[in-house]
């Protein structure tokens, strides 16, 4: 990892007679230059779902512990993660297509002093829709730049409804996120998935429209989100 070319500005904004200084947050300045990171990670999980690519019932749980610095390097901290996803069929039509309720919860926590590029940021598909990718974070410095959180908790639910064959699906959702600054973020919205056959698996194209219900003034919001590929 290498961080360089930090933003500079004048000590008094707009006054070019004052000295130029680095305006990046101190957390960024502290990790400027090259860094060596090593880690050892252990994880366990269980999957009882009825399908790898499009489950309609069952659950997935996982947990992991990662020790950064176990093999040397510039940083020494521990990252703990755990998550669960539950699938429940609400309705099955005559063609055996199921309307499915999906509930999820994830937690990540850092023990020790992690650099800003190893901390947690929220926002976007797979996190909390209605916000820009990594748009939710504690901020610092003259430019109010994101520096990452030592913990991140995500929870959400969505209902997925088949619309056409097993190709087009609609969904409504509610997402939430909590970091170590500000209040809980919350969004609601709707979206669509177009499933494209890809060799031996399904490859969905997801389009989501999220509306922030509760946010912080410093968050970067983005109503439209797009992704291509699987989210496990």
C-alpha atoms as a PDB file:
ATOM      1  CA  UNK A   1       0.000   0.000   0.000  1.00  0.00           C
ATOM      2  CA  UNK A   2       1.361   3.433  -0.962  1.00  0.00           C
ATOM      3  CA  UNK A   3      -0.215   6.841  -0.362  1.00  0.00           C
ATOM      4  CA  UNK A   4       1.280   9.897  -2.033  1.00  0.00           C
ATOM      5  CA  UNK A   5       0.466  13.255  -3.627  1.00  0.00           C
ATOM      6  CA  UNK A   6      -1.470  14.561  -0.638  1.00  0.00           C
ATOM      7  CA  UNK A   7      -3.602  17.640  -1.291  1.00  0.00           C
ATOM      8  CA  UNK A   8      -2.082  20.971  -0.373  1.00  0.00           C
ATOM      9  CA  UNK A   9      -3.592  24.391   0.268  1.00  0.00           C
ATOM     10  CA  UNK A  10      -2.861  27.730   1.867  1.00  0.00           C
ATOM     11  CA  UNK A  11      -2.784  28.114   5.630  1.00  0.00           C
ATOM     12  CA  UNK A  12      -5.458  30.797   5.240  1.00  0.00           C
ATOM     13  CA  UNK A  13      -7.857  29.642   2.507  1.00  0.00           C
ATOM     14  CA  UNK A  14      -7.845  32.074  -0.421  1.00  0.00           C
ATOM     15  CA  UNK A  15      -4.818  34.026   0.866  1.00  0.00           C
ATOM     16  CA  UNK A  16      -1.867  33.070  -1.351  1.00  0.00           C
ATOM     17  CA  UNK A  17       0.546  35.067   0.820  1.00  0.00           C
ATOM     18  CA  UNK A  18       0.269  32.516   3.619  1.00  0.00           C
ATOM     19  CA  UNK A  19       2.368  29.317   3.664  1.00  0.00           C
ATOM     20  CA  UNK A  20       1.191  26.223   1.811  1.00  0.00           C
ATOM     21  CA  UNK A  21       0.336  23.275   4.034  1.00  0.00           C
ATOM     22  CA  UNK A  22      -0.961  19.733   3.605  1.00  0.00           C
ATOM     23  CA  UNK A  23      -4.738  19.853   4.056  1.00  0.00           C
ATOM     24  CA  UNK A  24      -5.367  16.098   4.178  1.00  0.00           C
ATOM     25  CA  UNK A  25      -6.577  14.763   7.562  1.00  0.00           C
ATOM     26  CA  UNK A  26      -3.892  13.826  10.081  1.00  0.00           C
ATOM     27  CA  UNK A  27      -4.959  10.170   9.800  1.00  0.00           C
ATOM     28  CA  UNK A  28      -4.008  10.294   6.114  1.00  0.00           C
ATOM     29  CA  UNK A  29      -0.736  12.129   6.734  1.00  0.00           C
ATOM     30  CA  UNK A  30       0.217   9.507   9.317  1.00  0.00           C
ATOM     31  CA  UNK A  31       0.167   6.731   6.689  1.00  0.00           C
ATOM     32  CA  UNK A  32       1.709   8.664   3.792  1.00  0.00           C
ATOM     33  CA  UNK A  33       4.308   6.720   1.851  1.00  0.00           C
ATOM     34  CA  UNK A  34       4.595   2.967   1.555  1.00  0.00           C
ATOM     35  CA  UNK A  35       3.232   0.431   4.025  1.00  0.00           C
ATOM     36  CA  UNK A  36       3.758  -3.294   4.465  1.00  0.00           C
ATOM     37  CA  UNK A  37       0.755  -5.285   5.711  1.00  0.00           C
ATOM     38  CA  UNK A  38       0.591  -8.987   6.501  1.00  0.00           C
ATOM     39  CA  UNK A  39      -2.252 -10.907   8.084  1.00  0.00           C
ATOM     40  CA  UNK A  40      -3.547 -14.327   9.064  1.00  0.00           C
ATOM     41  CA  UNK A  41      -7.305 -14.917   8.877  1.00  0.00           C
ATOM     42  CA  UNK A  42      -9.501 -17.725  10.237  1.00  0.00           C
ATOM     43  CA  UNK A  43     -13.199 -18.078   9.513  1.00  0.00           C
ATOM     44  CA  UNK A  44     -16.110 -20.464   9.953  1.00  0.00           C
ATOM     45  CA  UNK A  45     -19.565 -20.542   8.423  1.00  0.00           C
ATOM     46  CA  UNK A  46     -22.680 -22.571   7.772  1.00  0.00           C
ATOM     47  CA  UNK A  47     -25.023 -22.580   4.776  1.00  0.00           C
ATOM     48  CA  UNK A  48     -28.434 -24.318   4.772  1.00  0.00           C
ATOM     49  CA  UNK A  49     -29.916 -22.525   1.748  1.00  0.00           C
ATOM     50  CA  UNK A  50     -31.521 -24.396  -1.135  1.00  0.00           C
ATOM     51  CA  UNK A  51     -29.469 -22.689  -3.851  1.00  0.00           C
ATOM     52  CA  UNK A  52     -26.021 -21.125  -4.106  1.00  0.00           C
ATOM     53  CA  UNK A  53     -27.032 -18.399  -6.551  1.00  0.00           C
ATOM     54  CA  UNK A  54     -30.720 -17.673  -5.824  1.00  0.00           C
ATOM     55  CA  UNK A  55     -31.780 -19.106  -2.455  1.00  0.00           C
ATOM     56  CA  UNK A  56     -35.419 -19.051  -1.405  1.00  0.00           C
ATOM     57  CA  UNK A  57     -35.132 -20.607   2.050  1.00  0.00           C
ATOM     58  CA  UNK A  58     -32.534 -21.356   4.690  1.00  0.00           C
ATOM     59  CA  UNK A  59     -29.768 -19.282   6.190  1.00  0.00           C
ATOM     60  CA  UNK A  60     -26.093 -18.410   5.854  1.00  0.00           C
ATOM     61  CA  UNK A  61     -23.911 -17.471   8.813  1.00  0.00           C
ATOM     62  CA  UNK A  62     -20.211 -16.729   8.978  1.00  0.00           C
ATOM     63  CA  UNK A  63     -17.622 -15.268  11.298  1.00  0.00           C
ATOM     64  CA  UNK A  64     -13.919 -14.539  11.043  1.00  0.00           C
ATOM     65  CA  UNK A  65     -10.978 -13.138  12.940  1.00  0.00           C
ATOM     66  CA  UNK A  66      -8.039 -11.569  11.127  1.00  0.00           C
ATOM     67  CA  UNK A  67      -4.777 -10.734  12.856  1.00  0.00           C
ATOM     68  CA  UNK A  68      -2.958  -8.040  10.935  1.00  0.00           C
ATOM     69  CA  UNK A  69       0.762  -7.974  11.629  1.00  0.00           C
ATOM     70  CA  UNK A  70       0.941 -11.667  12.490  1.00  0.00           C
ATOM     71  CA  UNK A  71       3.769 -12.100   9.985  1.00  0.00           C
ATOM     72  CA  UNK A  72       5.357  -8.695  10.538  1.00  0.00           C
ATOM     73  CA  UNK A  73       4.686  -5.401   8.825  1.00  0.00           C
ATOM     74  CA  UNK A  74       3.923  -1.820   9.815  1.00  0.00           C
ATOM     75  CA  UNK A  75       0.597  -2.363  11.602  1.00  0.00           C
ATOM     76  CA  UNK A  76      -0.719  -4.572  14.369  1.00  0.00           C
ATOM     77  CA  UNK A  77      -4.457  -4.907  14.989  1.00  0.00           C
ATOM     78  CA  UNK A  78      -7.289  -7.439  14.974  1.00  0.00           C
ATOM     79  CA  UNK A  79     -10.373  -7.345  12.722  1.00  0.00           C
ATOM     80  CA  UNK A  80     -13.478  -9.232  13.882  1.00  0.00           C
ATOM     81  CA  UNK A  81     -16.390  -9.899  11.517  1.00  0.00           C
ATOM     82  CA  UNK A  82     -19.678 -11.786  11.730  1.00  0.00           C
ATOM     83  CA  UNK A  83     -22.734 -11.935   9.495  1.00  0.00           C
ATOM     84  CA  UNK A  84     -26.019 -13.718   8.925  1.00  0.00           C
ATOM     85  CA  UNK A  85     -28.528 -13.845   6.080  1.00  0.00           C
ATOM     86  CA  UNK A  86     -31.942 -15.509   6.338  1.00  0.00           C
ATOM     87  CA  UNK A  87     -34.241 -16.434   3.434  1.00  0.00           C
ATOM     88  CA  UNK A  88     -37.943 -17.098   3.956  1.00  0.00           C
ATOM     89  CA  UNK A  89     -40.499 -17.916   1.191  1.00  0.00           C
ATOM     90  CA  UNK A  90     -43.614 -15.740   1.480  1.00  0.00           C
ATOM     91  CA  UNK A  91     -45.553 -17.058  -1.508  1.00  0.00           C
ATOM     92  CA  UNK A  92     -45.228 -19.611  -4.296  1.00  0.00           C
ATOM     93  CA  UNK A  93     -47.151 -19.263  -7.553  1.00  0.00           C
ATOM     94  CA  UNK A  94     -48.450 -22.029  -9.816  1.00  0.00           C
ATOM     95  CA  UNK A  95     -45.130 -22.094 -11.659  1.00  0.00           C
ATOM     96  CA  UNK A  96     -43.285 -22.670  -8.361  1.00  0.00           C
ATOM     97  CA  UNK A  97     -41.706 -19.231  -8.410  1.00  0.00           C
ATOM     98  CA  UNK A  98     -41.258 -17.879  -4.903  1.00  0.00           C
ATOM     99  CA  UNK A  99     -41.599 -14.436  -3.394  1.00  0.00           C
ATOM    100  CA  UNK A 100     -38.806 -14.327  -0.819  1.00  0.00           C
ATOM    101  CA  UNK A 101     -38.127 -12.271   2.290  1.00  0.00           C
ATOM    102  CA  UNK A 102     -34.400 -11.740   2.877  1.00  0.00           C
ATOM    103  CA  UNK A 103     -33.082 -10.457   6.211  1.00  0.00           C
ATOM    104  CA  UNK A 104     -29.415  -9.732   6.876  1.00  0.00           C
ATOM    105  CA  UNK A 105     -27.147  -8.467   9.628  1.00  0.00           C
ATOM    106  CA  UNK A 106     -23.390  -7.886   9.622  1.00  0.00           C
ATOM    107  CA  UNK A 107     -20.949  -6.532  12.159  1.00  0.00           C
ATOM    108  CA  UNK A 108     -17.269  -5.610  11.857  1.00  0.00           C
ATOM    109  CA  UNK A 109     -15.014  -4.371  14.650  1.00  0.00           C
ATOM    110  CA  UNK A 110     -11.343  -3.417  14.863  1.00  0.00           C
ATOM    111  CA  UNK A 111      -9.338  -4.037  18.033  1.00  0.00           C
ATOM    112  CA  UNK A 112      -6.231  -1.882  18.049  1.00  0.00           C
ATOM    113  CA  UNK A 113      -5.008   1.004  15.926  1.00  0.00           C
ATOM    114  CA  UNK A 114      -5.745   0.445  12.223  1.00  0.00           C
ATOM    115  CA  UNK A 115      -4.698   2.834   9.424  1.00  0.00           C
ATOM    116  CA  UNK A 116      -7.486   4.714   7.674  1.00  0.00           C
ATOM    117  CA  UNK A 117      -7.314   2.503   4.564  1.00  0.00           C
ATOM    118  CA  UNK A 118      -8.078  -0.601   6.668  1.00  0.00           C
ATOM    119  CA  UNK A 119     -11.051   0.898   8.540  1.00  0.00           C
ATOM    120  CA  UNK A 120     -14.720   0.538   7.601  1.00  0.00           C
ATOM    121  CA  UNK A 121     -16.834   2.686   5.295  1.00  0.00           C
ATOM    122  CA  UNK A 122     -20.532   2.267   4.452  1.00  0.00           C
ATOM    123  CA  UNK A 123     -22.624   3.041   1.397  1.00  0.00           C
ATOM    124  CA  UNK A 124     -23.717   1.428  -1.863  1.00  0.00           C
ATOM    125  CA  UNK A 125     -25.067  -1.948  -2.961  1.00  0.00           C
ATOM    126  CA  UNK A 126     -24.089  -4.666  -0.491  1.00  0.00           C
ATOM    127  CA  UNK A 127     -23.961  -2.079   2.295  1.00  0.00           C
ATOM    128  CA  UNK A 128     -26.668   0.606   2.515  1.00  0.00           C
ATOM    129  CA  UNK A 129     -28.320   1.788  -0.677  1.00  0.00           C
ATOM    130  CA  UNK A 130     -29.271   5.439  -1.102  1.00  0.00           C
ATOM    131  CA  UNK A 131     -25.719   6.488  -0.251  1.00  0.00           C
ATOM    132  CA  UNK A 132     -22.611   6.726  -2.405  1.00  0.00           C
ATOM    133  CA  UNK A 133     -20.030   3.926  -2.244  1.00  0.00           C
ATOM    134  CA  UNK A 134     -18.004   4.549   0.949  1.00  0.00           C
ATOM    135  CA  UNK A 135     -20.024   7.744   1.373  1.00  0.00           C
ATOM    136  CA  UNK A 136     -20.681   7.172   5.096  1.00  0.00           C
ATOM    137  CA  UNK A 137     -17.665   7.676   7.336  1.00  0.00           C
ATOM    138  CA  UNK A 138     -16.246   9.773  10.157  1.00  0.00           C
ATOM    139  CA  UNK A 139     -14.540  12.804   8.632  1.00  0.00           C
ATOM    140  CA  UNK A 140     -11.677  15.092   9.538  1.00  0.00           C
ATOM    141  CA  UNK A 141      -9.302  17.705   8.178  1.00  0.00           C
ATOM    142  CA  UNK A 142      -9.801  20.967   6.351  1.00  0.00           C
ATOM    143  CA  UNK A 143     -11.450  19.165   3.458  1.00  0.00           C
ATOM    144  CA  UNK A 144     -13.739  17.152   5.719  1.00  0.00           C
ATOM    145  CA  UNK A 145     -12.403  13.945   4.189  1.00  0.00           C
ATOM    146  CA  UNK A 146     -13.493  10.421   5.192  1.00  0.00           C
ATOM    147  CA  UNK A 147     -11.091   8.589   7.533  1.00  0.00           C
ATOM    148  CA  UNK A 148     -13.018   5.383   8.266  1.00  0.00           C
ATOM    149  CA  UNK A 149     -14.683   3.877  11.310  1.00  0.00           C
ATOM    150  CA  UNK A 150     -13.354   1.328  13.783  1.00  0.00           C
ATOM    151  CA  UNK A 151     -16.666  -0.495  13.624  1.00  0.00           C
ATOM    152  CA  UNK A 152     -19.554  -0.957  11.226  1.00  0.00           C
ATOM    153  CA  UNK A 153     -22.946  -2.564  11.776  1.00  0.00           C
ATOM    154  CA  UNK A 154     -25.298  -3.233   8.870  1.00  0.00           C
ATOM    155  CA  UNK A 155     -28.846  -4.590   8.913  1.00  0.00           C
ATOM    156  CA  UNK A 156     -31.537  -4.749   6.291  1.00  0.00           C
ATOM    157  CA  UNK A 157     -34.394  -6.602   4.733  1.00  0.00           C
ATOM    158  CA  UNK A 158     -35.873  -6.903   1.263  1.00  0.00           C
ATOM    159  CA  UNK A 159     -38.684  -8.695  -0.506  1.00  0.00           C
ATOM    160  CA  UNK A 160     -37.836 -10.188  -3.900  1.00  0.00           C
ATOM    161  CA  UNK A 161     -40.699 -10.821  -6.328  1.00  0.00           C
ATOM    162  CA  UNK A 162     -40.415 -12.695  -9.665  1.00  0.00           C
ATOM    163  CA  UNK A 163     -41.822 -10.565 -12.498  1.00  0.00           C
ATOM    164  CA  UNK A 164     -41.044 -12.478 -15.688  1.00  0.00           C
ATOM    165  CA  UNK A 165     -39.999 -16.127 -15.840  1.00  0.00           C
ATOM    166  CA  UNK A 166     -36.760 -16.562 -13.871  1.00  0.00           C
ATOM    167  CA  UNK A 167     -35.147 -13.645 -15.646  1.00  0.00           C
ATOM    168  CA  UNK A 168     -36.594 -10.437 -14.186  1.00  0.00           C
ATOM    169  CA  UNK A 169     -37.199  -9.767 -10.496  1.00  0.00           C
ATOM    170  CA  UNK A 170     -38.479  -6.761  -8.564  1.00  0.00           C
ATOM    171  CA  UNK A 171     -37.666  -5.871  -4.966  1.00  0.00           C
ATOM    172  CA  UNK A 172     -38.375  -3.441  -2.181  1.00  0.00           C
ATOM    173  CA  UNK A 173     -35.901  -2.930   0.645  1.00  0.00           C
ATOM    174  CA  UNK A 174     -34.941  -1.188   3.852  1.00  0.00           C
ATOM    175  CA  UNK A 175     -31.236  -0.782   4.759  1.00  0.00           C
ATOM    176  CA  UNK A 176     -29.522   0.572   7.857  1.00  0.00           C
ATOM    177  CA  UNK A 177     -25.952   1.262   8.955  1.00  0.00           C
ATOM    178  CA  UNK A 178     -24.223   2.427  12.110  1.00  0.00           C
ATOM    179  CA  UNK A 179     -20.640   3.704  12.443  1.00  0.00           C
ATOM    180  CA  UNK A 180     -18.712   5.441  15.231  1.00  0.00           C
ATOM    181  CA  UNK A 181     -19.944   8.907  14.321  1.00  0.00           C
ATOM    182  CA  UNK A 182     -23.424  10.337  13.810  1.00  0.00           C
ATOM    183  CA  UNK A 183     -26.725   8.542  14.254  1.00  0.00           C
ATOM    184  CA  UNK A 184     -27.996   5.394  12.586  1.00  0.00           C
ATOM    185  CA  UNK A 185     -28.386   5.786   8.814  1.00  0.00           C
ATOM    186  CA  UNK A 186     -31.576   4.430   7.261  1.00  0.00           C
ATOM    187  CA  UNK A 187     -32.873   4.151   3.712  1.00  0.00           C
ATOM    188  CA  UNK A 188     -35.773   2.568   1.842  1.00  0.00           C
ATOM    189  CA  UNK A 189     -36.246   1.912  -1.841  1.00  0.00           C
ATOM    190  CA  UNK A 190     -36.959  -0.442  -4.709  1.00  0.00           C
ATOM    191  CA  UNK A 191     -35.061  -2.082  -7.509  1.00  0.00           C
ATOM    192  CA  UNK A 192     -34.882  -4.665 -10.261  1.00  0.00           C
ATOM    193  CA  UNK A 193     -32.657  -7.612 -11.126  1.00  0.00           C
ATOM    194  CA  UNK A 194     -32.102  -8.955 -14.621  1.00  0.00           C
ATOM    195  CA  UNK A 195     -30.570 -12.434 -14.571  1.00  0.00           C
ATOM    196  CA  UNK A 196     -28.129 -13.172 -17.388  1.00  0.00           C
ATOM    197  CA  UNK A 197     -27.074 -16.823 -17.928  1.00  0.00           C
ATOM    198  CA  UNK A 198     -23.283 -17.040 -17.604  1.00  0.00           C
ATOM    199  CA  UNK A 199     -21.707 -20.468 -18.144  1.00  0.00           C
ATOM    200  CA  UNK A 200     -22.794 -22.595 -15.159  1.00  0.00           C
ATOM    201  CA  UNK A 201     -24.181 -19.818 -12.975  1.00  0.00           C
ATOM    202  CA  UNK A 202     -26.552 -16.874 -12.912  1.00  0.00           C
ATOM    203  CA  UNK A 203     -25.139 -13.368 -13.236  1.00  0.00           C
ATOM    204  CA  UNK A 204     -27.634 -10.711 -12.085  1.00  0.00           C
ATOM    205  CA  UNK A 205     -27.604  -7.088 -13.164  1.00  0.00           C
ATOM    206  CA  UNK A 206     -29.022  -5.047 -10.276  1.00  0.00           C
ATOM    207  CA  UNK A 207     -30.514  -1.561 -10.465  1.00  0.00           C
ATOM    208  CA  UNK A 208     -31.601   0.003  -7.165  1.00  0.00           C
ATOM    209  CA  UNK A 209     -33.189   3.307  -6.182  1.00  0.00           C
ATOM    210  CA  UNK A 210     -32.599   4.122  -2.507  1.00  0.00           C
ATOM    211  CA  UNK A 211     -34.031   7.068  -0.585  1.00  0.00           C
ATOM    212  CA  UNK A 212     -32.204   8.119   2.602  1.00  0.00           C
ATOM    213  CA  UNK A 213     -34.636   8.469   5.513  1.00  0.00           C
ATOM    214  CA  UNK A 214     -32.077   9.248   8.194  1.00  0.00           C
ATOM    215  CA  UNK A 215     -28.621  10.580   7.319  1.00  0.00           C
ATOM    216  CA  UNK A 216     -25.835  12.862   8.487  1.00  0.00           C
ATOM    217  CA  UNK A 217     -25.165  16.248   6.879  1.00  0.00           C
ATOM    218  CA  UNK A 218     -21.697  15.058   5.835  1.00  0.00           C
ATOM    219  CA  UNK A 219     -22.838  11.838   4.125  1.00  0.00           C
ATOM    220  CA  UNK A 220     -22.584  11.469   0.351  1.00  0.00           C
ATOM    221  CA  UNK A 221     -26.007  10.392  -0.908  1.00  0.00           C
ATOM    222  CA  UNK A 222     -26.732   8.650  -4.205  1.00  0.00           C
ATOM    223  CA  UNK A 223     -30.240   7.546  -5.098  1.00  0.00           C
ATOM    224  CA  UNK A 224     -29.262   5.337  -8.063  1.00  0.00           C
ATOM    225  CA  UNK A 225     -27.040   2.265  -7.658  1.00  0.00           C
ATOM    226  CA  UNK A 226     -25.942  -0.279 -10.249  1.00  0.00           C
ATOM    227  CA  UNK A 227     -24.047  -3.550  -9.926  1.00  0.00           C
ATOM    228  CA  UNK A 228     -23.172  -6.582 -12.047  1.00  0.00           C
ATOM    229  CA  UNK A 229     -22.376  -9.845 -10.316  1.00  0.00           C
ATOM    230  CA  UNK A 230     -23.198 -11.852  -7.245  1.00  0.00           C
ATOM    231  CA  UNK A 231     -23.379 -10.622  -3.634  1.00  0.00           C
ATOM    232  CA  UNK A 232     -22.882 -13.443  -1.112  1.00  0.00           C
END
